[in-house]
XYZ file of C-alpha atoms in Angstrom:
724
model
C 139.877 -12.021 6.986
C 141.573 -9.666 4.536
C 140.252 -6.658 2.639
C 140.474 -6.583 -1.152
C 140.956 -2.964 -2.153
C 141.516 -1.478 -5.606
C 143.506 1.709 -6.102
C 141.891 4.544 -8.065
C 143.891 7.761 -8.636
C 141.916 11.008 -8.440
C 144.140 14.089 -8.743
C 147.394 15.785 -7.789
C 147.541 18.935 -5.680
C 150.314 20.802 -3.853
C 152.294 19.553 -0.890
C 150.003 18.465 1.954
C 150.837 18.102 5.641
C 148.838 15.964 8.119
C 145.279 16.960 9.059
C 144.681 18.892 5.821
C 142.196 16.586 4.049
C 138.700 15.652 5.239
C 135.593 13.968 3.862
C 132.354 15.862 4.499
C 129.427 13.803 5.836
C 126.994 12.624 3.146
C 123.415 13.816 2.950
C 122.243 10.246 3.555
C 123.850 7.013 4.686
C 126.063 5.376 2.045
C 125.824 8.437 -0.225
C 128.831 9.959 -1.921
C 130.805 12.501 0.067
C 132.686 15.635 -0.847
C 136.339 16.222 0.006
C 138.006 19.391 1.341
C 141.751 19.780 0.699
C 144.203 22.481 1.798
C 147.807 22.433 0.563
C 151.056 24.274 1.260
C 150.440 26.612 -1.681
C 147.489 28.010 0.261
C 144.914 26.581 -2.174
C 141.679 25.322 -0.622
C 139.350 23.281 -2.796
C 136.187 21.262 -2.349
C 135.804 18.387 -4.796
C 133.541 15.418 -5.474
C 133.399 12.540 -7.946
C 130.673 12.220 -10.576
C 130.733 9.542 -13.272
C 134.421 8.882 -12.531
C 135.297 12.543 -13.069
C 136.461 15.007 -10.438
C 134.099 17.953 -9.967
C 135.527 21.113 -8.354
C 132.858 22.930 -6.326
C 135.088 25.799 -5.259
C 138.804 26.596 -5.306
C 140.594 29.540 -3.717
C 143.592 31.445 -5.005
C 147.049 30.662 -3.560
C 147.769 32.201 -0.179
C 149.465 31.368 3.130
C 150.237 27.724 3.874
C 147.327 25.645 5.196
C 148.254 24.199 8.599
C 145.064 22.307 9.478
C 141.592 21.502 8.157
C 138.781 20.513 10.533
C 135.036 19.911 10.251
C 132.496 21.309 12.671
C 128.866 22.130 13.188
C 126.246 22.828 15.805
C 125.724 20.015 18.358
C 123.295 17.411 17.041
C 123.787 18.437 13.378
C 126.148 17.022 10.704
C 129.685 18.412 10.873
C 129.537 19.944 7.375
C 131.185 23.294 8.142
C 134.820 23.519 7.044
C 137.406 25.362 9.152
C 140.864 26.086 7.756
C 143.865 27.394 9.743
C 146.365 29.591 7.861
C 149.127 31.468 9.711
C 147.280 32.904 12.731
C 143.821 33.075 11.128
C 140.932 30.615 10.952
C 138.530 30.703 7.996
C 135.157 28.983 7.859
C 133.510 27.794 4.629
C 130.083 26.393 3.888
C 129.425 23.487 1.500
C 128.789 25.993 -1.302
C 132.132 27.696 -0.806
C 130.846 30.762 1.003
C 133.236 32.121 3.633
C 131.131 32.705 6.726
C 134.050 33.190 9.136
C 137.405 34.947 9.025
C 138.744 34.985 12.557
C 142.085 36.552 13.465
C 143.355 34.869 16.629
C 146.070 37.536 17.133
C 148.503 34.814 18.166
C 152.199 35.656 18.032
C 152.848 32.111 16.747
C 151.454 30.585 13.581
C 148.793 27.937 14.122
C 150.229 24.418 13.925
C 147.236 22.341 15.062
C 143.514 22.958 15.514
C 140.341 21.243 16.710
C 136.680 22.263 16.437
C 133.900 21.033 18.730
C 130.562 22.797 18.389
C 131.078 26.455 19.276
C 134.541 25.740 20.748
C 137.678 26.419 18.737
C 141.016 25.082 20.019
C 144.195 26.327 18.339
C 147.847 25.666 19.165
C 151.136 27.127 18.062
C 154.434 25.542 19.015
C 154.009 26.351 22.712
C 150.746 28.300 23.193
C 147.279 26.762 23.461
C 144.210 29.012 23.095
C 140.554 28.196 23.653
C 137.839 30.260 21.936
C 134.067 29.943 22.272
C 131.960 31.790 19.710
C 135.200 33.554 18.691
C 135.697 34.903 22.218
C 138.829 34.119 24.179
C 138.088 31.666 27.004
C 141.633 30.992 28.169
C 145.149 29.973 27.213
C 147.999 27.769 28.384
C 151.759 28.113 27.859
C 153.501 24.749 27.394
C 157.235 24.251 27.854
C 157.341 21.356 25.369
C 156.424 21.653 21.707
C 152.722 20.917 21.143
C 152.308 18.246 18.452
C 148.501 17.894 18.253
C 145.307 18.837 20.096
C 141.904 17.156 20.449
C 138.850 17.717 22.649
C 136.692 15.161 24.454
C 133.026 15.836 25.245
C 131.860 13.405 27.940
C 128.279 12.171 27.503
C 127.849 14.624 24.592
C 127.585 17.568 26.996
C 129.061 21.067 26.675
C 131.908 20.088 28.969
C 135.231 20.281 27.125
C 138.317 18.312 28.137
C 141.378 19.148 26.043
C 144.240 16.739 25.414
C 147.592 18.098 24.226
C 150.177 15.742 22.706
C 153.610 17.148 23.544
C 157.092 16.354 22.277
C 158.306 15.836 25.844
C 156.737 12.334 25.763
C 153.609 13.358 27.658
C 149.885 13.875 27.099
C 148.560 16.831 29.052
C 144.867 16.774 29.972
C 143.439 20.275 30.411
C 140.129 21.522 31.740
C 139.369 25.232 31.873
C 142.887 25.765 30.467
C 144.500 24.201 33.521
C 146.452 20.963 33.550
C 144.332 18.344 35.270
C 146.604 15.399 34.649
C 149.800 14.434 32.831
C 150.157 11.043 31.156
C 153.771 9.938 30.848
C 154.655 8.183 27.586
C 157.471 5.934 26.399
C 157.712 7.581 22.990
C 157.010 10.895 21.267
C 153.340 11.251 20.173
C 152.751 12.264 16.550
C 148.972 12.304 15.958
C 145.691 11.888 17.874
C 142.186 10.858 16.820
C 138.852 10.768 18.652
C 136.558 7.941 17.410
C 132.966 8.932 16.634
C 130.445 8.587 19.415
C 133.056 8.102 22.131
C 133.399 10.911 24.611
C 136.036 9.339 26.822
C 138.460 7.626 24.426
C 141.188 8.771 22.098
C 143.682 6.969 19.882
C 147.283 8.164 19.774
C 150.029 7.298 17.270
C 153.714 7.483 18.151
C 157.076 8.010 16.487
C 158.093 4.391 17.202
C 155.109 3.092 15.204
C 152.889 2.088 18.113
C 149.199 2.975 18.415
C 147.599 3.141 21.858
C 143.979 3.655 22.902
C 143.480 5.782 26.032
C 140.308 5.797 28.107
C 140.138 8.898 30.281
C 137.915 9.004 33.339
C 136.173 12.361 33.336
C 135.217 12.328 37.008
C 138.240 10.482 38.351
C 141.960 10.696 37.727
C 142.135 7.180 36.270
C 143.539 6.689 32.770
C 143.644 3.233 31.219
C 145.603 2.388 28.096
C 145.452 -0.443 25.589
C 148.028 -1.138 22.876
C 146.226 -1.503 19.546
C 149.234 -1.837 17.205
C 152.802 -2.844 18.011
C 154.324 -3.953 14.708
C 158.021 -4.647 15.121
C 158.510 -5.105 11.368
C 156.886 -1.792 10.412
C 157.964 0.683 13.099
C 157.996 3.931 11.131
C 156.290 6.922 12.763
C 152.494 7.188 12.530
C 151.683 10.278 10.447
C 147.869 9.938 10.290
C 145.092 7.659 11.507
C 141.334 7.285 11.207
C 138.568 4.851 12.153
C 135.719 3.756 9.863
C 133.462 0.751 9.308
C 134.829 -0.521 5.991
C 133.457 -4.071 6.161
C 129.882 -3.150 7.140
C 129.851 -5.385 10.226
C 129.034 -2.521 12.596
C 132.604 -2.314 13.995
C 135.046 0.360 12.959
C 138.427 -0.543 11.494
C 141.636 1.300 12.328
C 143.340 2.944 9.320
C 147.009 3.886 9.744
C 149.331 5.907 7.531
C 153.049 5.862 8.273
C 155.862 8.240 7.424
C 157.628 5.642 5.246
C 154.558 5.188 3.018
C 153.092 2.041 4.583
C 149.291 2.003 4.913
C 147.714 -0.564 7.236
C 144.139 -1.420 8.183
C 143.408 -3.279 11.419
C 140.248 -4.698 12.908
C 139.623 -3.152 16.303
C 138.947 -5.067 19.467
C 135.326 -5.275 20.536
C 134.385 -4.770 24.164
C 131.154 -6.743 23.704
C 132.769 -9.762 22.010
C 135.192 -11.673 24.213
C 136.405 -13.692 21.209
C 138.178 -10.672 19.698
C 141.179 -10.807 21.987
C 143.456 -8.738 19.756
C 143.369 -6.621 16.622
C 144.274 -8.317 13.345
C 145.748 -6.815 10.196
C 143.327 -6.707 7.262
C 145.375 -4.787 4.674
C 148.928 -3.530 4.145
C 150.619 -1.787 1.223
C 153.668 0.432 0.778
C 153.249 3.477 -1.486
C 156.839 4.790 -1.017
C 155.655 8.291 -0.032
C 154.824 9.760 3.343
C 151.092 9.477 3.925
C 149.643 12.749 5.213
C 145.940 11.924 5.619
C 143.596 8.935 5.472
C 139.799 9.047 5.564
C 137.208 6.282 5.345
C 133.887 6.908 3.586
C 132.040 6.957 0.259
C 133.737 9.238 -2.247
C 133.746 7.657 -5.723
C 130.581 5.514 -5.716
C 127.383 5.075 -3.732
C 127.303 2.008 -1.535
C 131.034 1.180 -1.864
C 133.252 2.084 1.073
C 136.787 3.229 0.408
C 139.853 4.687 2.046
C 140.865 8.057 0.594
C 144.630 8.513 0.893
C 146.642 11.696 0.531
C 150.440 11.646 0.328
C 152.917 14.382 1.219
C 153.581 15.211 -2.436
C 149.863 15.843 -3.015
C 148.762 12.625 -4.686
C 145.178 11.765 -3.782
C 143.850 8.298 -4.495
C 141.245 5.914 -3.193
C 141.366 2.283 -2.078
C 137.842 1.165 -2.876
C 135.993 -2.047 -2.126
C 134.458 -1.783 -5.612
C 136.393 -3.975 -8.058
C 136.950 -1.366 -10.767
C 139.255 -3.411 -13.011
C 137.129 -6.564 -13.165
C 134.791 -5.419 -15.948
C 137.717 -4.294 -18.126
C 139.680 -7.516 -17.561
C 136.601 -9.590 -18.388
C 136.266 -7.777 -21.723
C 139.945 -8.361 -22.477
C 139.717 -12.081 -21.668
C 136.672 -12.505 -23.884
C 138.591 -11.128 -26.857
C 136.401 -8.060 -27.266
C 137.485 -4.542 -26.430
C 134.004 -3.032 -26.507
C 134.001 -0.793 -23.454
C 130.872 1.103 -22.388
C 130.345 4.399 -24.176
C 131.206 6.501 -21.131
C 134.466 4.570 -20.718
C 135.413 5.155 -24.364
C 134.648 8.846 -24.027
C 136.721 9.105 -20.877
C 139.723 7.345 -22.489
C 139.537 9.664 -25.510
C 139.317 12.702 -23.254
C 142.308 11.588 -21.215
C 144.381 11.034 -24.342
C 143.584 14.509 -25.642
C 144.463 16.048 -22.257
C 147.796 14.188 -22.195
C 148.628 15.339 -25.720
C 147.778 18.939 -24.807
C 149.913 18.814 -21.669
C 152.866 17.357 -23.581
C 152.692 20.137 -26.168
C 152.480 22.803 -23.446
C 155.493 21.348 -21.648
C 157.477 21.291 -24.901
C 156.602 24.931 -25.632
C 157.539 26.090 -22.127
C 160.830 24.152 -22.219
C 161.741 25.710 -25.550
C 160.769 29.138 -24.286
C 162.937 28.696 -21.192
C 165.944 27.536 -23.237
C 165.688 30.576 -25.492
C 165.426 32.977 -22.560
C 168.516 31.550 -20.852
C 170.622 31.669 -24.016
C 169.577 35.190 -25.010
C 171.621 38.195 -23.904
C 169.315 39.647 -21.286
C 169.397 40.830 -17.701
C 166.920 38.160 -16.639
C 167.879 35.606 -14.000
C 166.891 31.973 -13.669
C 164.586 31.295 -10.754
C 165.818 28.541 -8.462
C 162.839 26.694 -6.963
C 162.621 26.264 -3.194
C 161.242 22.813 -2.508
C 159.483 21.747 0.664
C 161.650 19.153 2.419
C 159.887 16.630 4.627
C 162.645 15.226 6.824
C 162.979 13.666 10.235
C 165.803 12.260 12.330
C 164.538 9.937 15.067
C 166.546 7.864 17.535
C 165.479 4.201 17.349
C 165.511 2.474 20.729
C 165.817 -1.072 19.325
C 169.252 -0.720 17.708
C 170.407 2.628 19.195
C 170.731 4.266 15.776
C 169.134 7.262 14.068
C 166.545 6.881 11.298
C 166.987 9.768 8.860
C 164.323 10.181 6.156
C 164.399 12.856 3.449
C 161.495 13.479 1.075
C 160.793 16.226 -1.464
C 157.918 16.755 -3.946
C 160.236 16.042 -6.906
C 162.552 13.278 -8.046
C 165.882 13.199 -6.203
C 169.002 12.869 -8.339
C 171.470 12.439 -5.495
C 172.075 13.361 -1.849
C 175.543 14.318 -0.577
C 176.235 13.748 3.120
C 179.048 15.601 4.878
C 179.855 15.369 8.575
C 182.529 16.787 10.820
C 181.885 14.059 13.400
C 182.587 10.312 12.978
C 179.386 8.525 11.882
C 178.601 5.069 10.549
C 176.072 4.619 7.741
C 174.114 1.367 7.934
C 172.419 -0.562 5.151
C 168.665 -0.101 4.749
C 166.856 -2.900 2.907
C 164.116 -0.734 1.392
C 166.587 1.922 0.220
C 166.927 1.957 -3.596
C 169.792 4.475 -3.701
C 173.391 3.490 -4.473
C 175.910 4.862 -1.979
C 179.560 5.712 -2.658
C 182.116 7.004 -0.165
C 184.888 9.518 -0.714
C 188.183 9.682 1.097
C 188.317 12.479 3.620
C 190.834 13.877 6.053
C 189.475 14.418 9.594
C 192.010 17.218 10.076
C 190.216 19.213 7.375
C 186.899 18.933 9.233
C 185.493 16.088 7.122
C 184.910 12.778 8.871
C 182.304 11.517 6.412
C 181.667 12.163 2.720
C 179.032 9.946 1.088
C 176.872 10.264 -2.014
C 173.510 8.534 -2.460
C 172.573 8.298 -6.149
C 168.862 7.613 -6.516
C 167.011 5.590 -9.095
C 164.543 7.230 -11.466
C 161.392 8.721 -9.897
C 162.702 8.414 -6.331
C 161.511 11.240 -4.105
C 162.211 9.646 -0.726
C 165.417 8.255 0.810
C 165.689 6.482 4.184
C 169.048 6.296 5.966
C 170.311 4.723 9.180
C 173.098 6.453 11.090
C 175.061 5.247 14.105
C 176.676 7.819 16.398
C 179.253 7.663 19.189
C 178.579 9.445 22.456
C 181.110 12.109 23.285
C 181.573 12.951 19.589
C 179.478 15.962 18.568
C 179.177 18.056 15.435
C 176.961 18.660 12.401
C 175.693 16.361 9.672
C 174.868 18.195 6.431
C 172.693 16.818 3.636
C 172.852 18.473 0.208
C 169.685 17.427 -1.653
C 169.827 17.780 -5.436
C 166.533 17.249 -7.305
C 166.102 16.428 -10.995
C 165.267 20.022 -11.953
C 166.568 22.764 -14.191
C 168.409 24.951 -13.406
C 170.561 22.709 -11.237
C 170.189 23.516 -7.554
C 170.725 21.919 -4.191
C 169.075 22.420 -0.822
C 170.963 22.136 2.436
C 169.599 20.515 5.605
C 171.617 20.397 8.814
C 171.279 17.899 11.667
C 173.106 18.516 14.926
C 174.738 15.497 16.580
C 174.853 16.248 20.301
C 177.467 14.887 22.743
C 174.921 12.646 24.516
C 173.248 11.626 21.261
C 172.042 8.229 22.545
C 169.936 9.679 25.372
C 166.158 10.103 25.310
C 163.720 11.702 27.747
C 162.442 9.514 30.552
C 160.078 10.014 33.481
C 161.344 7.580 36.117
C 164.591 7.646 38.100
C 165.694 4.491 39.904
C 167.016 5.632 43.255
C 168.332 2.153 44.120
C 171.214 2.369 41.637
C 174.687 3.605 42.602
C 175.238 7.109 41.210
C 178.111 9.463 40.616
C 177.456 13.188 40.678
C 178.723 16.479 39.273
C 177.891 19.816 40.898
C 178.457 23.240 39.318
C 178.129 26.570 41.126
C 178.592 29.956 39.546
C 177.010 33.244 38.508
C 174.767 31.801 35.777
C 171.011 32.082 35.371
C 168.455 29.291 35.038
C 167.866 30.044 31.356
C 171.624 30.049 30.625
C 172.091 26.620 32.180
C 169.025 25.351 30.281
C 170.574 26.575 27.042
C 173.913 24.894 27.785
C 172.259 21.574 28.644
C 170.215 21.725 25.415
C 173.516 21.788 23.504
C 174.547 18.578 25.255
C 171.435 16.363 25.392
C 168.646 15.888 22.788
C 164.910 16.255 23.474
C 165.353 19.323 25.689
C 162.222 21.539 25.702
C 162.710 24.920 24.079
C 160.969 26.804 26.867
C 161.354 26.436 30.599
C 158.443 25.399 32.754
C 157.322 27.917 35.350
C 159.270 27.769 38.572
C 162.651 28.556 40.056
C 164.170 25.148 39.247
C 164.028 22.462 36.595
C 164.431 18.681 36.682
C 164.992 16.463 33.625
C 165.586 12.702 33.436
C 167.193 10.840 30.517
C 167.943 7.241 29.579
C 170.759 5.840 27.447
C 169.142 3.560 24.831
C 172.331 1.522 24.282
C 173.309 0.746 27.879
C 170.194 1.621 29.872
C 171.987 4.027 32.226
C 170.110 7.024 33.651
C 170.894 10.725 33.921
C 169.177 13.218 36.208
C 169.655 16.968 35.718
C 168.579 19.351 38.488
C 169.417 22.999 38.057
C 168.432 26.413 39.288
C 169.969 29.869 39.304
C 173.643 29.600 40.250
C 173.670 25.821 40.834
C 173.333 22.637 38.788
C 173.661 18.992 39.822
C 173.946 15.960 37.531
C 173.629 12.357 38.710
C 174.263 9.260 36.597
C 175.242 5.632 37.071
C 177.460 6.021 33.995
C 180.706 7.839 34.737
C 181.315 8.541 31.028
C 178.063 10.531 30.946
C 179.291 12.688 33.837
C 182.632 13.185 32.062
C 180.974 14.315 28.817
C 178.679 16.778 30.611
C 181.595 18.185 32.584
C 183.660 18.792 29.434
C 180.804 20.420 27.489
C 179.510 22.673 30.282
C 182.892 23.852 31.473
C 183.788 24.795 27.897
C 180.559 26.784 27.445
C 180.810 28.481 30.828
C 184.449 29.382 30.204
C 183.393 31.173 27.009
C 181.184 33.402 29.178
C 184.115 34.001 31.571
C 182.023 32.988 34.535
C 183.802 31.992 37.725
C 182.883 28.357 38.311
C 183.123 25.992 41.271
C 183.148 22.310 40.255
C 182.842 19.311 42.560
C 182.558 15.648 41.591
C 181.725 12.516 43.557
C 182.726 9.367 41.656
C 181.146 6.233 43.110
C 183.322 3.136 42.409
C 180.221 0.921 42.672
C 179.059 2.391 39.341
C 181.755 0.360 37.549
C 180.492 -3.016 38.737
C 176.897 -1.914 38.192
C 177.523 -0.963 34.539
C 179.484 -4.157 33.909
C 176.559 -6.219 35.191
C 174.243 -4.416 32.739
C 176.327 -5.368 29.678
C 177.627 -8.683 30.989
C 174.843 -10.968 29.576
C 175.565 -9.894 25.998
C 179.344 -10.189 26.374
C 179.153 -13.634 28.000
C 176.684 -14.893 25.402
C 178.869 -13.663 22.565
C 181.970 -15.219 24.080
C 180.180 -18.587 24.287
C 178.839 -18.194 20.742
C 182.326 -17.366 19.445
C 183.696 -20.486 21.107
C 180.871 -22.606 19.642
C 181.452 -21.058 16.229
C 185.144 -22.025 16.281
C 184.215 -25.572 17.278
C 181.628 -25.624 14.510
C 184.257 -24.735 11.893
C 186.337 -27.665 13.075
C 183.339 -30.024 13.079
C 182.434 -29.013 9.531
C 185.865 -30.246 8.395
C 184.962 -33.752 9.590
C 183.388 -36.222 7.196
C 179.997 -36.456 8.931
C 177.459 -38.154 6.692
C 174.572 -39.031 9.002
C 173.283 -39.578 12.511
C 175.540 -42.602 12.986
C 178.613 -40.438 12.579
C 177.172 -37.832 14.949
C 176.743 -40.414 17.724
C 180.521 -40.667 17.954
C 180.663 -37.055 19.167
C 179.838 -35.907 22.677
C 176.421 -34.425 23.419
C 177.653 -30.798 23.443
C 179.333 -31.120 20.049
C 176.266 -32.817 18.558
C 174.127 -29.864 19.622
C 176.608 -27.403 18.116
C 176.603 -29.284 14.803
C 172.800 -29.434 14.654
C 172.431 -25.705 15.487
C 175.036 -24.492 12.992
C 172.644 -22.060 11.263
C 171.540 -20.376 14.506
C 175.126 -20.126 15.769
C 176.398 -18.509 12.542
C 173.582 -15.942 12.533
C 173.947 -15.111 16.245
C 177.697 -14.547 16.012
C 177.308 -12.049 13.187
C 174.366 -10.265 14.821
C 175.973 -9.972 18.265
C 179.365 -8.872 16.905
C 178.110 -5.365 16.075
C 176.584 -4.849 19.527
C 179.611 -6.323 21.273
C 181.942 -3.962 19.386
C 179.836 -1.013 20.578
C 179.933 -2.323 24.150
C 183.712 -2.746 23.934
C 184.079 0.838 22.720
C 181.803 2.059 25.493
C 183.698 0.159 28.213
C 187.030 1.409 26.857
C 185.757 5.003 27.126
C 184.523 4.209 30.647
C 187.983 2.890 31.555
C 189.635 6.094 30.258
C 187.088 8.437 31.916
C 187.304 6.673 35.301
C 191.076 7.008 35.369
C 190.855 10.604 34.121
C 188.861 11.530 37.234
C 191.546 9.777 39.296
C 194.249 11.755 37.490
C 195.818 8.691 35.826
C 196.868 8.345 32.191
C 196.116 4.813 30.978
C 196.884 5.032 27.255
C 199.549 2.353 27.626
C 197.040 -0.050 29.240
C 194.268 0.219 26.627
C 195.472 -2.783 24.579
C 195.593 -4.910 27.719
C 192.097 -3.773 28.666
C 190.699 -4.615 25.203
C 192.230 -8.085 25.468
C 190.457 -8.567 28.813
C 187.161 -7.577 27.198
C 187.602 -10.175 24.444
C 188.060 -12.827 27.131
C 185.463 -11.388 29.478
C 185.928 -12.010 33.181
C 184.073 -9.752 35.573
C 186.549 -9.869 38.467
C 189.574 -9.332 36.219
C 188.028 -6.269 34.554
C 186.979 -4.745 37.891
C 190.530 -5.223 39.158
C 191.857 -3.538 36.008
C 189.806 -0.475 36.976
C 191.737 -0.475 40.260
C 188.677 -1.336 42.344
C 188.690 -3.990 45.046
C 186.125 -6.768 44.619
C 183.679 -7.055 47.478
């Protein structure tokens, strides 16, 4: 089953971030609903649709940026009260636009996320969570990780409140009475949460790797069950918004997803009562080439016709309706008559007059601006500051960074400059043309690239491959198609251990090498130094006299454990190169502080064989594929015309000839990964001998030759380790 949806554009507003657009409940079932919107210009407006025209019920003047919009109401009544978070204040509006609440939370941080449940108001900054009931402070919680989103669960529709915080440290924290009751460890960074209607024990969470998981939380026990709803390997962009609504009218809600790359998907949800529905199926997919900020299911444009209202980052609001709007017009065109209904003719005439008026106003303003810039006056041209929606996320599948840049205007070109060696990869959906410039690494430029965008492109997606041990800054100069010419700078820090992500489990059965540092440094100083070395370090320390962090290398799969306290820090890893990088970075930072430092290392030779076993399957497979590919080139030179000619060959050669397509594809695909493994093992060879005090520059060519003709025992012997 697939949904047939027709796009209908409604209006354009300012830049909108997630959770800033909601549909108010209708007065009756299947009746049209109103829409509340809050943008980054601080404008709040309530609109509805009447006879295909947008009606504005109320609209505020520009003010502080709107961070979140939520609906609320007394228990048992429709949630038709609108709550808007701006800076550290929460405003409440009625359906008629009357402000009945202006609550100053007195938070030192600006509100980033908010949730309303009856008389309970939950607000979060970057690290502080506050709970208010009837505008009175009930409690607060200080989180070490950055808080991404907050929701509340009400079991059995009671007054009991269970809060769930989605945190950037790859965890969900379950709070009750502002105390952590349980921590759910995650494999990816959560981006958004949603509580389906009528369910007091379930929540749906979207992640930065594109997955969507349903969590069922036991309110009286510590059990938490999870169920993967969406795991789309083809579309793995981060989930920016999600909603559930019954679009098909079959009594079951569908899952509506909006992704950061502009893909919108609708899935049927699994039914607990129907054993036939074993998995969710995709009903609709479309790419709108803009980050989707909010999605809502309901009845906005017409009575009785469900639709999905979509809001993009740049402020475009449109609907995907089940009503076939274009059918009546196409029928008239096919019949040879262009007699539209009177209201349609009036609307077309009105739109044409509005377009003509706008064009004349734009021409007058452009002429006025040109005259003011050419005149001899003390006036200055105002350079616009555009909101940049960007993200740089490490992708586990190919161990590369996904960099996306989006602005609410057309991009003319983007200039990339880096003082660290980087590799730019091709992106299929990228419409920009890239050109490289020669650069001298001695001058601090290791990469100079220019992406020239096609017309009306406001979003560019890039893929970047880094090398561990190399650290620096990547700068992006974004130039929009605006006058006067201007460019905005965004900086992205490439850390020494750039291929590491946060993890929660440490395998004690592996062989580990260790590094221990002792000196007159504080816990916060060591935390700051480690944050300069490894990504995904929380900004604030958790309470306590010590801290423990675990990381995983997405390319190799090696682990790193950091334990530190005042005056002492210990690092354990099964990858000796990781220990070497940490030692170099920390000793350099501590030396700057002129702190007396005691360093001790314990290099376990078993780590070498362990790491080789981890990469060995890929290297052996590639070596076999390379051999088969060479044989295939020779076989293709033979005059083989049919199966009779193939029977002359041996069985192995016949299989190679028949699988020529798979062999050619595998060789090219594995070559990139094998080259990265060879570079990693070469660094491991250098680092291992550096700890032993041996210079092996003269042996690197010999070692690379051994890697090309992989033999485990020969490579272990080259490291100077006896084979057991």
